[in-house]
Amino acid sequence: MPTHILIEPGKVTLAQLRRIAKQPVTVSLAENCKAKIAASVQTVRSLIDQGRVIYGINTGFGLLAKTVIPDDELEHLQRSIVLSHAAGVGAFMKESTVRLMMILKINSLARGYSGIRLEVIEVLMQLVNAGVYPCVPQKGSVGASGDLAPLAHMSTVLLGEGEAMYQGKLISGREGLQCAGLSPITLGPKEGLALLNGTQASTAFALEGLFATEELFAAAVVSGSLCVEAALGSRRPFDPLIHEVRGHKTQIDVAAVYRRLLAHSEIEISHKNCEAVQDPYSLRCQPQVMGACLTQIRNAAEVLATEANAVSDNPLVFAKENDIMSGGNFHGEPIAMAADNLALAIAEIGALSERRMALLIDSHMSKLPPFLVEKGGLNSGFMIAQVTSAALASENKSLAHPASVDSLPTSANQEDHVSMATFAARRLSEMAENTAGVLAIELLAACQGLDFRAPLKSSPLLESAKALVRSVVPFYDQDRYFSPDIQKSQALIQSGAFNSLVGSKLLPSFTK
């Protein structure tokens, strides 16, 4: 049975959002939000009856905002905006992304500042609960005036238009409604605009990027610790005194995790009196680099947790003040910058991992067999796996270029500065896939290196991590078809198999 989540509007947690992103759920609304939803609808109706001209309710949109729409055309206006704005292109979003986007929209609308009826919000909830997900093209939003095209595609299904996915099959929007026991709805004043205007597509992409980055981070700390052991690295760089005098909390937190992972190791004891003075930076500076990455992750998590609970459509209905105000909460700049910072973290996690793996295959540096294989020359071992790592890490350097610094005016220059938040967030998936590949190769190399240190054992925690890897990929005794090994290692990372080893307090969405 799917997990059930009770939505308390404005109070959805990152841990809940992680569950929504990872698996189907059912949702319901807390009862205490319904009076506020009704009050906002009544305010819209009251101000229309008073003859007020209000943007998006009885006017055109964008540059056409000065065009007043007669009362008898208001329903047609809201239907038209949904259909005309459903102009996205490209492959469809994953069902998990659409589910997250829909629940984010439900959460925002249910706060009672959008002038949309409870019945419309309930249709969105019933679609989620039935597992009917609108087909939403990935491309077509610039992240300002809201994610108009993606949210319009989401909303077409409510009207019996567009397409949907249900139990793995592509069906029409009308059939999707039928699968959920629903019929097409008619939108009232403001409702089409409330559905379309908002940052929920960008935020859904960014949250998925955040959760992937957390999994990469956890795997990288474990893999980096394994490399310290395989390369007979020093423990001194992880000493708390070093990190306390610099003062960065994230660096201090990460160093503590490395110490815990590396504690009680036979390998450490075996080289306590070695002559090595300083390890290469990829080993020695892990707390500093990973601490900086953790700063980006935590900052982005704070921004995205706020945005996930935000009211980001326009105009906004303030029932208590009996007023409707037009503003710019739809602008996705906070999401774009958060996503750009996550991109930096993803790229650097991969860059550091690639350097550690390159160190292990270099016998002059690691004192391990060349390319981590016996009978080198006859066997090439990890030679080309490192080339793959380098290719993936380098690709991420280009993808990490900030999207938020770009802007192209839209809507005949009415919308003259845009955030590009949707692309900023969407590209995180590709970057995370690349870094997962880099880490997968490093994990295999580190475990191979540890096997060459036998019969000495690493710490209990790192031995458990190695056992996880060895449960799916055996020791590389001679050249074999390499790609399946990488895929299995990468699947472990992306399943979150190493999350528990770093603890529940280090990363934001791991905390209950």
Short mmCIF file of C-alpha atoms in Angstrom, two decimals:
data_model
loop_
_atom_site.label_atom_id
_atom_site.label_comp_id
_atom_site.label_asym_id
_atom_site.label_seq_id
_atom_site.Cartn_x
_atom_site.Cartn_y
_atom_site.Cartn_z
CA MET A 1 0.00 0.00 0.00
CA PRO A 2 1.26 3.51 -0.79
CA THR A 3 2.36 5.69 2.11
CA HIS A 4 -0.29 8.20 3.14
CA ILE A 5 0.70 11.81 3.75
CA LEU A 6 -1.52 14.32 5.49
CA ILE A 7 -0.77 17.72 3.99
CA GLU A 8 -0.75 20.56 6.45
CA PRO A 9 -0.48 23.46 4.01
CA GLY A 10 2.76 25.36 4.44
CA LYS A 11 4.28 22.70 6.72
CA VAL A 12 5.41 19.92 4.37
CA THR A 13 8.87 18.64 5.37
CA LEU A 14 11.85 17.64 3.25
CA ALA A 15 11.59 14.11 4.62
CA GLN A 16 7.99 13.93 3.36
CA LEU A 17 9.01 15.35 0.00
CA ARG A 18 11.77 12.73 -0.27
CA ARG A 19 9.17 9.99 0.23
CA ILE A 20 6.91 11.57 -2.41
CA ALA A 21 9.81 11.68 -4.87
CA LYS A 22 10.80 8.07 -4.24
CA GLN A 23 7.49 6.20 -4.26
CA PRO A 24 3.75 6.54 -4.97
CA VAL A 25 1.78 8.07 -2.11
CA THR A 26 -1.77 9.04 -1.26
CA VAL A 27 -2.55 12.45 0.17
CA SER A 28 -5.27 14.26 2.06
CA LEU A 29 -5.66 17.80 3.40
CA ALA A 30 -5.80 18.86 7.01
CA GLU A 31 -9.31 20.05 7.86
CA ASN A 32 -8.17 23.37 9.30
CA CYS A 33 -7.16 24.75 5.89
CA LYS A 34 -10.58 24.51 4.26
CA ALA A 35 -12.16 27.63 5.74
CA LYS A 36 -9.30 29.75 4.44
CA ILE A 37 -9.64 28.24 0.96
CA ALA A 38 -13.36 29.07 0.95
CA ALA A 39 -12.72 32.62 2.17
CA SER A 40 -10.31 33.30 -0.68
CA VAL A 41 -12.86 32.10 -3.24
CA GLN A 42 -15.54 34.30 -1.67
CA THR A 43 -13.21 37.31 -1.83
CA VAL A 44 -12.66 36.82 -5.56
CA ARG A 45 -16.40 36.57 -6.17
CA SER A 46 -17.16 39.58 -4.00
CA LEU A 47 -14.65 41.85 -5.73
CA ILE A 48 -15.88 40.80 -9.17
CA ASP A 49 -19.45 41.61 -8.09
CA GLN A 50 -18.24 45.05 -6.99
CA GLY A 51 -17.03 45.71 -10.53
CA ARG A 52 -13.32 45.67 -9.71
CA VAL A 53 -10.95 45.09 -12.65
CA ILE A 54 -8.36 42.58 -11.40
CA TYR A 55 -5.44 41.19 -13.37
CA GLY A 56 -5.90 37.60 -14.51
CA ILE A 57 -9.41 37.37 -13.12
CA ASN A 58 -11.29 39.60 -15.52
CA THR A 59 -8.42 40.81 -17.72
CA GLY A 60 -6.13 39.27 -20.32
CA PHE A 61 -2.69 38.00 -19.40
CA GLY A 62 0.83 39.37 -19.72
CA LEU A 63 0.96 42.22 -22.22
CA LEU A 64 -2.83 41.79 -22.69
CA ALA A 65 -3.49 42.71 -19.06
CA LYS A 66 -5.28 45.93 -20.06
CA THR A 67 -7.97 44.00 -21.94
CA VAL A 68 -11.07 43.70 -19.73
CA ILE A 69 -13.05 40.46 -20.07
CA PRO A 70 -16.88 40.50 -19.63
CA ASP A 71 -18.34 38.42 -16.80
CA ASP A 72 -20.00 35.96 -19.17
CA GLU A 73 -16.57 35.11 -20.68
CA LEU A 74 -14.69 34.48 -17.44
CA GLU A 75 -15.05 30.68 -17.52
CA HIS A 76 -13.91 30.64 -21.13
CA LEU A 77 -10.92 32.84 -20.18
CA GLN A 78 -9.70 30.34 -17.60
CA ARG A 79 -10.10 27.36 -19.95
CA SER A 80 -8.31 29.25 -22.72
CA ILE A 81 -5.29 30.06 -20.60
CA VAL A 82 -4.79 26.40 -19.73
CA LEU A 83 -5.06 25.16 -23.30
CA SER A 84 -3.02 27.93 -24.92
CA HIS A 85 -0.24 27.75 -22.36
CA ALA A 86 0.19 23.97 -22.73
CA ALA A 87 2.97 24.55 -25.26
CA GLY A 88 5.84 22.51 -23.83
CA VAL A 89 8.16 20.29 -25.86
CA GLY A 90 10.55 17.40 -25.33
CA ALA A 91 10.39 14.14 -23.44
CA PHE A 92 7.83 13.82 -20.67
CA MET A 93 8.84 14.35 -17.06
CA LYS A 94 9.21 11.19 -15.00
CA GLU A 95 6.10 10.18 -13.10
CA SER A 96 7.92 10.84 -9.84
CA THR A 97 8.62 14.44 -10.90
CA VAL A 98 4.99 14.98 -11.91
CA ARG A 99 3.76 13.50 -8.62
CA LEU A 100 6.03 15.83 -6.69
CA MET A 101 4.95 18.82 -8.79
CA MET A 102 1.25 18.03 -8.27
CA ILE A 103 1.62 17.71 -4.51
CA LEU A 104 3.63 20.93 -4.34
CA LYS A 105 0.81 22.66 -6.22
CA ILE A 106 -1.81 21.16 -3.88
CA ASN A 107 0.20 22.36 -0.88
CA SER A 108 0.48 25.89 -2.28
CA LEU A 109 -3.15 26.25 -3.35
CA ALA A 110 -4.43 24.89 -0.04
CA ARG A 111 -2.83 27.73 1.89
CA GLY A 112 -5.83 29.84 0.86
CA TYR A 113 -4.27 32.74 -1.00
CA SER A 114 -5.08 31.61 -4.54
CA GLY A 115 -8.86 32.00 -4.88
CA ILE A 116 -9.35 28.44 -6.09
CA ARG A 117 -12.17 26.18 -4.92
CA LEU A 118 -11.53 23.17 -2.70
CA GLU A 119 -13.22 21.00 -5.35
CA VAL A 120 -10.46 21.79 -7.85
CA ILE A 121 -7.71 21.00 -5.35
CA GLU A 122 -9.49 17.74 -4.54
CA VAL A 123 -9.41 16.72 -8.21
CA LEU A 124 -5.62 17.06 -8.17
CA MET A 125 -5.49 14.96 -5.00
CA GLN A 126 -7.73 12.26 -6.45
CA LEU A 127 -5.50 12.00 -9.52
CA VAL A 128 -2.43 11.58 -7.29
CA ASN A 129 -4.22 9.02 -5.12
CA ALA A 130 -5.30 7.02 -8.18
CA GLY A 131 -1.81 7.08 -9.68
CA VAL A 132 -2.91 9.08 -12.73
CA TYR A 133 -0.09 11.42 -13.74
CA PRO A 134 -0.53 14.06 -16.47
CA CYS A 135 2.03 13.90 -19.29
CA VAL A 136 4.17 17.00 -18.92
CA PRO A 137 6.95 17.86 -21.41
CA GLN A 138 10.21 18.75 -19.68
CA LYS A 139 11.03 21.83 -21.73
CA GLY A 140 9.27 25.15 -22.21
CA SER A 141 9.58 27.13 -18.98
CA VAL A 142 11.93 30.02 -18.27
CA GLY A 143 11.04 30.03 -14.59
CA ALA A 144 9.24 33.37 -14.43
CA SER A 145 5.54 34.11 -14.49
CA GLY A 146 5.68 30.68 -12.99
CA ASP A 147 6.33 27.39 -14.76
CA LEU A 148 3.49 28.18 -17.12
CA ALA A 149 3.84 25.49 -19.79
CA PRO A 150 4.55 22.53 -17.46
CA LEU A 151 1.73 23.46 -15.08
CA ALA A 152 -0.62 24.03 -18.01
CA HIS A 153 0.06 20.49 -19.24
CA MET A 154 -0.62 19.24 -15.72
CA SER A 155 -3.90 21.14 -15.69
CA THR A 156 -5.19 20.03 -19.10
CA VAL A 157 -6.16 16.66 -17.61
CA LEU A 158 -8.55 18.39 -15.18
CA LEU A 159 -10.43 19.66 -18.23
CA GLY A 160 -10.48 16.26 -19.91
CA GLU A 161 -7.77 17.34 -22.35
CA GLY A 162 -4.12 16.41 -22.82
CA GLU A 163 -2.62 13.04 -21.97
CA ALA A 164 -1.83 11.04 -18.85
CA MET A 165 0.07 7.98 -17.70
CA TYR A 166 -1.76 5.29 -15.75
CA GLN A 167 -0.20 1.98 -14.75
CA GLY A 168 2.51 2.45 -17.35
CA LYS A 169 0.12 3.21 -20.22
CA LEU A 170 -0.33 6.45 -22.15
CA ILE A 171 -4.01 7.44 -22.17
CA SER A 172 -6.03 10.54 -22.94
CA GLY A 173 -6.69 13.12 -20.24
CA ARG A 174 -10.39 12.24 -20.29
CA GLU A 175 -9.58 8.55 -19.79
CA GLY A 176 -7.25 9.55 -16.95
CA LEU A 177 -10.12 11.29 -15.19
CA GLN A 178 -12.29 8.21 -15.65
CA CYS A 179 -9.58 6.00 -14.11
CA ALA A 180 -9.75 8.22 -11.02
CA GLY A 181 -13.56 8.19 -11.00
CA LEU A 182 -13.76 11.84 -12.12
CA SER A 183 -15.32 13.98 -14.84
CA PRO A 184 -13.92 17.09 -16.54
CA ILE A 185 -14.32 20.25 -14.47
CA THR A 186 -15.18 23.83 -15.37
CA LEU A 187 -12.80 26.43 -13.97
CA GLY A 188 -14.12 29.51 -12.22
CA PRO A 189 -12.60 33.00 -12.11
CA LYS A 190 -8.86 33.00 -11.30
CA GLU A 191 -8.65 29.19 -11.11
CA GLY A 192 -6.83 28.55 -14.39
CA LEU A 193 -4.27 31.20 -13.54
CA ALA A 194 -3.86 29.81 -10.01
CA LEU A 195 -3.08 26.38 -11.45
CA LEU A 196 -0.58 27.65 -14.03
CA ASN A 197 1.19 30.37 -12.11
CA GLY A 198 3.78 29.06 -9.66
CA THR A 199 7.22 27.53 -9.32
CA GLN A 200 6.21 23.93 -8.70
CA ALA A 201 7.88 22.39 -11.79
CA SER A 202 11.22 24.07 -11.08
CA THR A 203 10.94 23.18 -7.40
CA ALA A 204 10.12 19.53 -8.16
CA PHE A 205 13.17 19.21 -10.42
CA ALA A 206 15.34 20.97 -7.82
CA LEU A 207 14.13 18.78 -4.96
CA GLU A 208 14.91 15.65 -6.95
CA GLY A 209 18.34 17.14 -7.59
CA LEU A 210 18.78 17.82 -3.87
CA PHE A 211 17.86 14.26 -2.90
CA ALA A 212 20.22 12.83 -5.53
CA THR A 213 23.02 15.11 -4.32
CA GLU A 214 22.54 13.91 -0.75
CA GLU A 215 22.90 10.29 -1.88
CA LEU A 216 26.01 11.16 -3.87
CA PHE A 217 27.45 12.96 -0.86
CA ALA A 218 26.88 9.99 1.44
CA ALA A 219 28.42 7.56 -1.05
CA ALA A 220 31.38 9.90 -1.65
CA VAL A 221 32.22 10.17 2.06
CA VAL A 222 32.16 6.38 2.33
CA SER A 223 34.13 5.89 -0.88
CA GLY A 224 36.64 8.56 0.11
CA SER A 225 37.17 6.83 3.44
CA LEU A 226 37.72 3.52 1.67
CA CYS A 227 40.34 5.23 -0.51
CA VAL A 228 42.16 6.54 2.56
CA GLU A 229 42.42 2.93 3.72
CA ALA A 230 43.37 1.47 0.35
CA ALA A 231 46.09 4.11 -0.16
CA LEU A 232 47.36 3.78 3.43
CA GLY A 233 46.45 7.39 4.05
CA SER A 234 47.04 9.33 7.25
CA ARG A 235 44.35 9.99 9.86
CA ARG A 236 45.95 13.24 11.00
CA PRO A 237 44.12 15.45 8.47
CA PHE A 238 40.81 14.46 10.11
CA ASP A 239 41.84 15.51 13.62
CA PRO A 240 39.16 17.77 15.16
CA LEU A 241 41.73 20.39 16.21
CA ILE A 242 42.48 21.19 12.58
CA HIS A 243 38.84 21.78 11.70
CA GLU A 244 37.85 23.63 14.83
CA VAL A 245 40.42 26.37 14.25
CA ARG A 246 39.03 27.05 10.79
CA GLY A 247 35.52 27.15 12.15
CA HIS A 248 33.24 26.06 9.29
CA LYS A 249 30.49 23.95 10.81
CA THR A 250 30.03 21.79 7.73
CA GLN A 251 33.75 21.01 7.60
CA ILE A 252 33.71 20.11 11.30
CA ASP A 253 30.63 17.91 10.80
CA VAL A 254 32.10 16.06 7.83
CA ALA A 255 35.46 15.48 9.50
CA ALA A 256 33.65 13.84 12.41
CA VAL A 257 31.95 11.42 10.00
CA TYR A 258 35.29 10.49 8.42
CA ARG A 259 36.76 9.82 11.87
CA ARG A 260 33.83 7.62 12.79
CA LEU A 261 34.02 5.65 9.54
CA LEU A 262 37.79 5.13 9.82
CA ALA A 263 37.90 4.20 13.50
CA HIS A 264 39.26 0.83 14.72
CA SER A 265 41.09 -0.22 11.57
CA GLU A 266 43.82 -2.86 11.36
CA ILE A 267 45.12 -1.15 8.23
CA GLU A 268 45.66 2.11 10.13
CA ILE A 269 47.65 0.33 12.84
CA SER A 270 49.82 -1.38 10.22
CA HIS A 271 51.33 1.87 8.92
CA LYS A 272 51.32 4.12 12.00
CA ASN A 273 55.09 4.56 11.83
CA CYS A 274 55.40 5.01 8.06
CA GLU A 275 57.59 7.74 6.59
CA ALA A 276 54.86 9.46 4.53
CA VAL A 277 54.63 13.15 5.45
CA GLN A 278 51.59 14.43 3.60
CA ASP A 279 48.93 12.74 1.47
CA PRO A 280 47.70 14.19 -1.83
CA TYR A 281 44.92 16.76 -1.50
CA SER A 282 42.24 14.37 -2.78
CA LEU A 283 42.72 12.38 0.43
CA ARG A 284 43.92 15.02 2.87
CA CYS A 285 41.47 17.82 2.00
CA GLN A 286 38.30 15.77 1.93
CA PRO A 287 36.74 17.48 4.98
CA GLN A 288 37.43 20.90 3.48
CA VAL A 289 36.07 20.13 0.00
CA MET A 290 33.17 17.98 1.13
CA GLY A 291 32.39 20.46 3.88
CA ALA A 292 32.07 23.20 1.27
CA CYS A 293 29.77 20.92 -0.77
CA LEU A 294 27.70 20.24 2.35
CA THR A 295 27.30 24.00 2.84
CA GLN A 296 25.77 24.24 -0.64
CA ILE A 297 23.50 21.27 0.05
CA ARG A 298 22.24 22.64 3.35
CA ASN A 299 21.71 26.14 1.97
CA ALA A 300 19.85 24.79 -1.08
CA ALA A 301 17.73 22.56 1.18
CA GLU A 302 16.68 25.57 3.24
CA VAL A 303 15.66 27.52 0.13
CA LEU A 304 13.80 24.57 -1.39
CA ALA A 305 12.00 23.69 1.84
CA THR A 306 10.72 27.27 1.96
CA GLU A 307 9.75 27.25 -1.71
CA ALA A 308 7.98 23.90 -1.39
CA ASN A 309 5.64 25.55 1.11
CA ALA A 310 5.37 28.90 -0.66
CA VAL A 311 2.43 30.60 -2.33
CA SER A 312 3.92 31.50 -5.68
CA ASP A 313 1.02 32.27 -8.01
CA ASN A 314 -0.26 35.71 -8.99
CA PRO A 315 -2.30 37.70 -8.16
CA LEU A 316 -2.66 36.76 -4.49
CA VAL A 317 -5.94 36.83 -2.56
CA PHE A 318 -5.88 38.24 0.96
CA ALA A 319 -9.33 37.47 2.32
CA LYS A 320 -8.75 39.07 5.71
CA GLU A 321 -7.86 42.37 4.02
CA ASN A 322 -10.56 41.89 1.35
CA ASP A 323 -7.95 42.60 -1.29
CA ILE A 324 -6.21 41.02 -4.28
CA MET A 325 -2.63 42.07 -4.98
CA SER A 326 -0.45 41.52 -8.03
CA GLY A 327 3.21 40.84 -7.28
CA GLY A 328 6.04 38.59 -8.43
CA ASN A 329 6.22 35.50 -6.21
CA PHE A 330 6.25 33.41 -9.38
CA HIS A 331 9.83 34.48 -10.19
CA GLY A 332 12.08 31.44 -9.81
CA GLU A 333 15.36 33.17 -8.95
CA PRO A 334 15.69 31.54 -5.49
CA ILE A 335 15.27 28.09 -7.05
CA ALA A 336 17.63 28.87 -9.93
CA MET A 337 20.42 29.97 -7.60
CA ALA A 338 19.86 27.04 -5.25
CA ALA A 339 20.03 24.66 -8.22
CA ASP A 340 23.20 26.33 -9.52
CA ASN A 341 24.82 25.85 -6.12
CA LEU A 342 23.78 22.19 -6.06
CA ALA A 343 25.38 21.86 -9.50
CA LEU A 344 28.66 23.10 -8.05
CA ALA A 345 28.45 20.52 -5.27
CA ILE A 346 27.64 17.67 -7.67
CA ALA A 347 30.53 18.63 -9.95
CA GLU A 348 33.05 18.90 -7.11
CA ILE A 349 31.98 15.64 -5.46
CA GLY A 350 32.69 13.94 -8.79
CA ALA A 351 35.92 15.83 -9.46
CA LEU A 352 37.40 14.84 -6.09
CA SER A 353 36.27 11.23 -6.53
CA GLU A 354 37.93 10.95 -9.94
CA ARG A 355 41.24 12.20 -8.48
CA ARG A 356 41.14 9.65 -5.67
CA MET A 357 40.46 6.84 -8.11
CA ALA A 358 43.33 8.03 -10.34
CA LEU A 359 45.61 7.95 -7.31
CA LEU A 360 44.74 4.32 -6.56
CA ILE A 361 45.58 3.03 -10.04
CA ASP A 362 48.95 4.83 -9.97
CA SER A 363 51.24 2.32 -8.30
CA HIS A 364 53.85 5.01 -7.54
CA MET A 365 51.31 6.85 -5.38
CA SER A 366 49.27 4.01 -3.88
CA LYS A 367 51.85 1.17 -3.71
CA LEU A 368 49.12 -1.06 -5.14
CA PRO A 369 49.44 -3.14 -8.35
CA PRO A 370 49.31 -0.95 -11.49
CA PHE A 371 45.69 -0.37 -12.52
CA LEU A 372 44.62 -2.51 -9.57
CA VAL A 373 44.99 -5.85 -11.28
CA GLU A 374 47.40 -8.79 -11.15
CA LYS A 375 49.48 -9.62 -14.24
CA GLY A 376 49.42 -6.06 -15.53
CA GLY A 377 50.08 -5.92 -19.25
CA LEU A 378 48.13 -9.08 -19.86
CA ASN A 379 45.31 -7.42 -17.91
CA SER A 380 44.42 -3.72 -18.27
CA GLY A 381 42.39 -3.63 -15.07
CA PHE A 382 40.91 -0.24 -14.17
CA MET A 383 42.79 1.68 -16.89
CA ILE A 384 39.81 2.66 -19.04
CA ALA A 385 37.40 2.88 -16.12
CA GLN A 386 39.47 5.88 -15.00
CA VAL A 387 39.11 7.37 -18.50
CA THR A 388 35.34 7.05 -18.12
CA SER A 389 35.55 8.81 -14.75
CA ALA A 390 37.54 11.63 -16.29
CA ALA A 391 35.04 12.00 -19.13
CA LEU A 392 32.08 12.19 -16.74
CA ALA A 393 33.79 14.62 -14.36
CA SER A 394 34.79 16.86 -17.26
CA GLU A 395 31.26 16.84 -18.71
CA ASN A 396 29.93 18.08 -15.39
CA LYS A 397 32.25 21.08 -15.53
CA SER A 398 30.31 22.35 -18.55
CA LEU A 399 26.94 21.48 -17.07
CA ALA A 400 27.83 23.34 -13.85
CA HIS A 401 27.85 26.70 -15.66
CA PRO A 402 25.25 28.79 -13.79
CA ALA A 403 21.88 28.97 -15.52
CA SER A 404 20.64 31.79 -13.28
CA VAL A 405 22.91 34.35 -14.93
CA ASP A 406 21.01 33.95 -18.19
CA SER A 407 17.79 35.74 -19.11
CA LEU A 408 15.74 36.25 -22.28
CA PRO A 409 12.71 38.57 -22.26
CA THR A 410 9.33 36.98 -22.99
CA SER A 411 5.74 38.09 -23.56
CA ALA A 412 6.67 41.08 -25.76
CA ASN A 413 9.11 42.39 -23.10
CA GLN A 414 6.47 42.48 -20.35
CA GLU A 415 8.39 39.68 -18.67
CA ASP A 416 11.79 41.28 -19.21
CA HIS A 417 13.88 39.32 -16.69
CA VAL A 418 13.48 35.58 -16.16
CA SER A 419 15.26 33.09 -13.91
CA MET A 420 15.84 30.00 -16.08
CA ALA A 421 15.12 28.05 -12.88
CA THR A 422 13.51 25.12 -14.68
CA PHE A 423 16.61 24.33 -16.72
CA ALA A 424 18.87 25.11 -13.76
CA ALA A 425 17.04 22.43 -11.77
CA ARG A 426 16.38 19.97 -14.61
CA ARG A 427 20.06 19.59 -15.55
CA LEU A 428 20.85 18.39 -12.02
CA SER A 429 19.54 14.95 -12.93
CA GLU A 430 22.08 14.52 -15.73
CA MET A 431 24.88 15.84 -13.54
CA ALA A 432 23.93 13.51 -10.69
CA GLU A 433 23.93 10.56 -13.09
CA ASN A 434 27.45 11.47 -14.19
CA THR A 435 28.78 11.80 -10.66
CA ALA A 436 27.08 8.55 -9.65
CA GLY A 437 29.08 6.89 -12.44
CA VAL A 438 32.32 8.43 -11.18
CA LEU A 439 31.61 7.30 -7.62
CA ALA A 440 30.61 3.83 -8.79
CA ILE A 441 34.02 3.40 -10.38
CA GLU A 442 35.81 4.77 -7.33
CA LEU A 443 33.93 2.38 -5.05
CA LEU A 444 35.01 -0.57 -7.16
CA ALA A 445 38.61 0.67 -7.20
CA ALA A 446 38.68 1.31 -3.44
CA CYS A 447 37.30 -2.14 -2.65
CA GLN A 448 39.80 -3.67 -5.06
CA GLY A 449 42.59 -1.82 -3.29
CA LEU A 450 41.39 -2.99 0.12
CA ASP A 451 41.32 -6.58 -1.10
CA PHE A 452 45.00 -6.22 -1.99
CA ARG A 453 45.66 -5.18 1.63
CA ALA A 454 44.34 -8.50 2.95
CA PRO A 455 44.57 -10.12 5.44
CA LEU A 456 44.47 -6.72 7.14
CA LYS A 457 40.97 -5.41 7.63
CA SER A 458 39.58 -1.90 7.57
CA SER A 459 37.21 -0.51 10.20
CA PRO A 460 33.96 -2.37 10.92
CA LEU A 461 31.89 0.34 9.19
CA LEU A 462 34.05 0.38 6.08
CA GLU A 463 34.16 -3.41 5.95
CA SER A 464 30.35 -3.34 5.93
CA ALA A 465 30.45 -0.89 3.02
CA LYS A 466 32.89 -3.13 1.14
CA ALA A 467 30.64 -6.11 1.82
CA LEU A 468 27.76 -4.22 0.21
CA VAL A 469 29.82 -3.70 -2.93
CA ARG A 470 31.10 -7.26 -2.94
CA SER A 471 27.54 -8.56 -2.62
CA VAL A 472 26.95 -7.38 -6.19
CA VAL A 473 30.45 -7.20 -7.75
CA PRO A 474 33.21 -9.77 -7.08
CA PHE A 475 36.96 -9.11 -6.91
CA TYR A 476 38.45 -8.18 -10.30
CA ASP A 477 40.96 -11.03 -10.67
CA GLN A 478 41.37 -10.71 -14.44
CA ASP A 479 39.94 -8.66 -17.26
CA ARG A 480 36.24 -9.18 -17.80
CA TYR A 481 33.30 -7.24 -19.26
CA PHE A 482 33.58 -4.14 -17.03
CA SER A 483 30.39 -2.15 -17.71
CA PRO A 484 27.99 -4.39 -15.71
CA ASP A 485 30.20 -3.98 -12.62
CA ILE A 486 29.94 -0.20 -12.88
CA GLN A 487 26.18 -0.38 -13.36
CA LYS A 488 25.71 -2.54 -10.26
CA SER A 489 27.89 -0.27 -8.16
CA GLN A 490 26.03 2.79 -9.43
CA ALA A 491 22.67 1.18 -8.62
CA LEU A 492 23.84 0.76 -5.00
CA ILE A 493 24.68 4.46 -4.77
CA GLN A 494 21.40 5.59 -6.29
CA SER A 495 19.39 3.28 -4.05
CA GLY A 496 20.75 5.13 -1.02
CA ALA A 497 22.57 2.04 0.23
CA PHE A 498 25.30 4.13 1.89
CA ASN A 499 23.04 6.77 3.44
CA SER A 500 22.83 5.15 6.85
CA LEU A 501 26.61 4.99 7.19
CA VAL A 502 26.90 8.79 7.38
CA GLY A 503 24.09 9.09 9.95
CA SER A 504 20.69 10.75 9.94
CA LYS A 505 21.78 14.22 11.08
CA LEU A 506 24.36 15.14 8.44
CA LEU A 507 22.08 15.74 5.45
CA PRO A 508 18.83 17.78 5.51
CA SER A 509 16.24 15.36 4.12
CA PHE A 510 17.63 12.42 6.12
CA THR A 511 16.36 14.06 9.30
CA LYS A 512 12.85 12.98 10.25
#
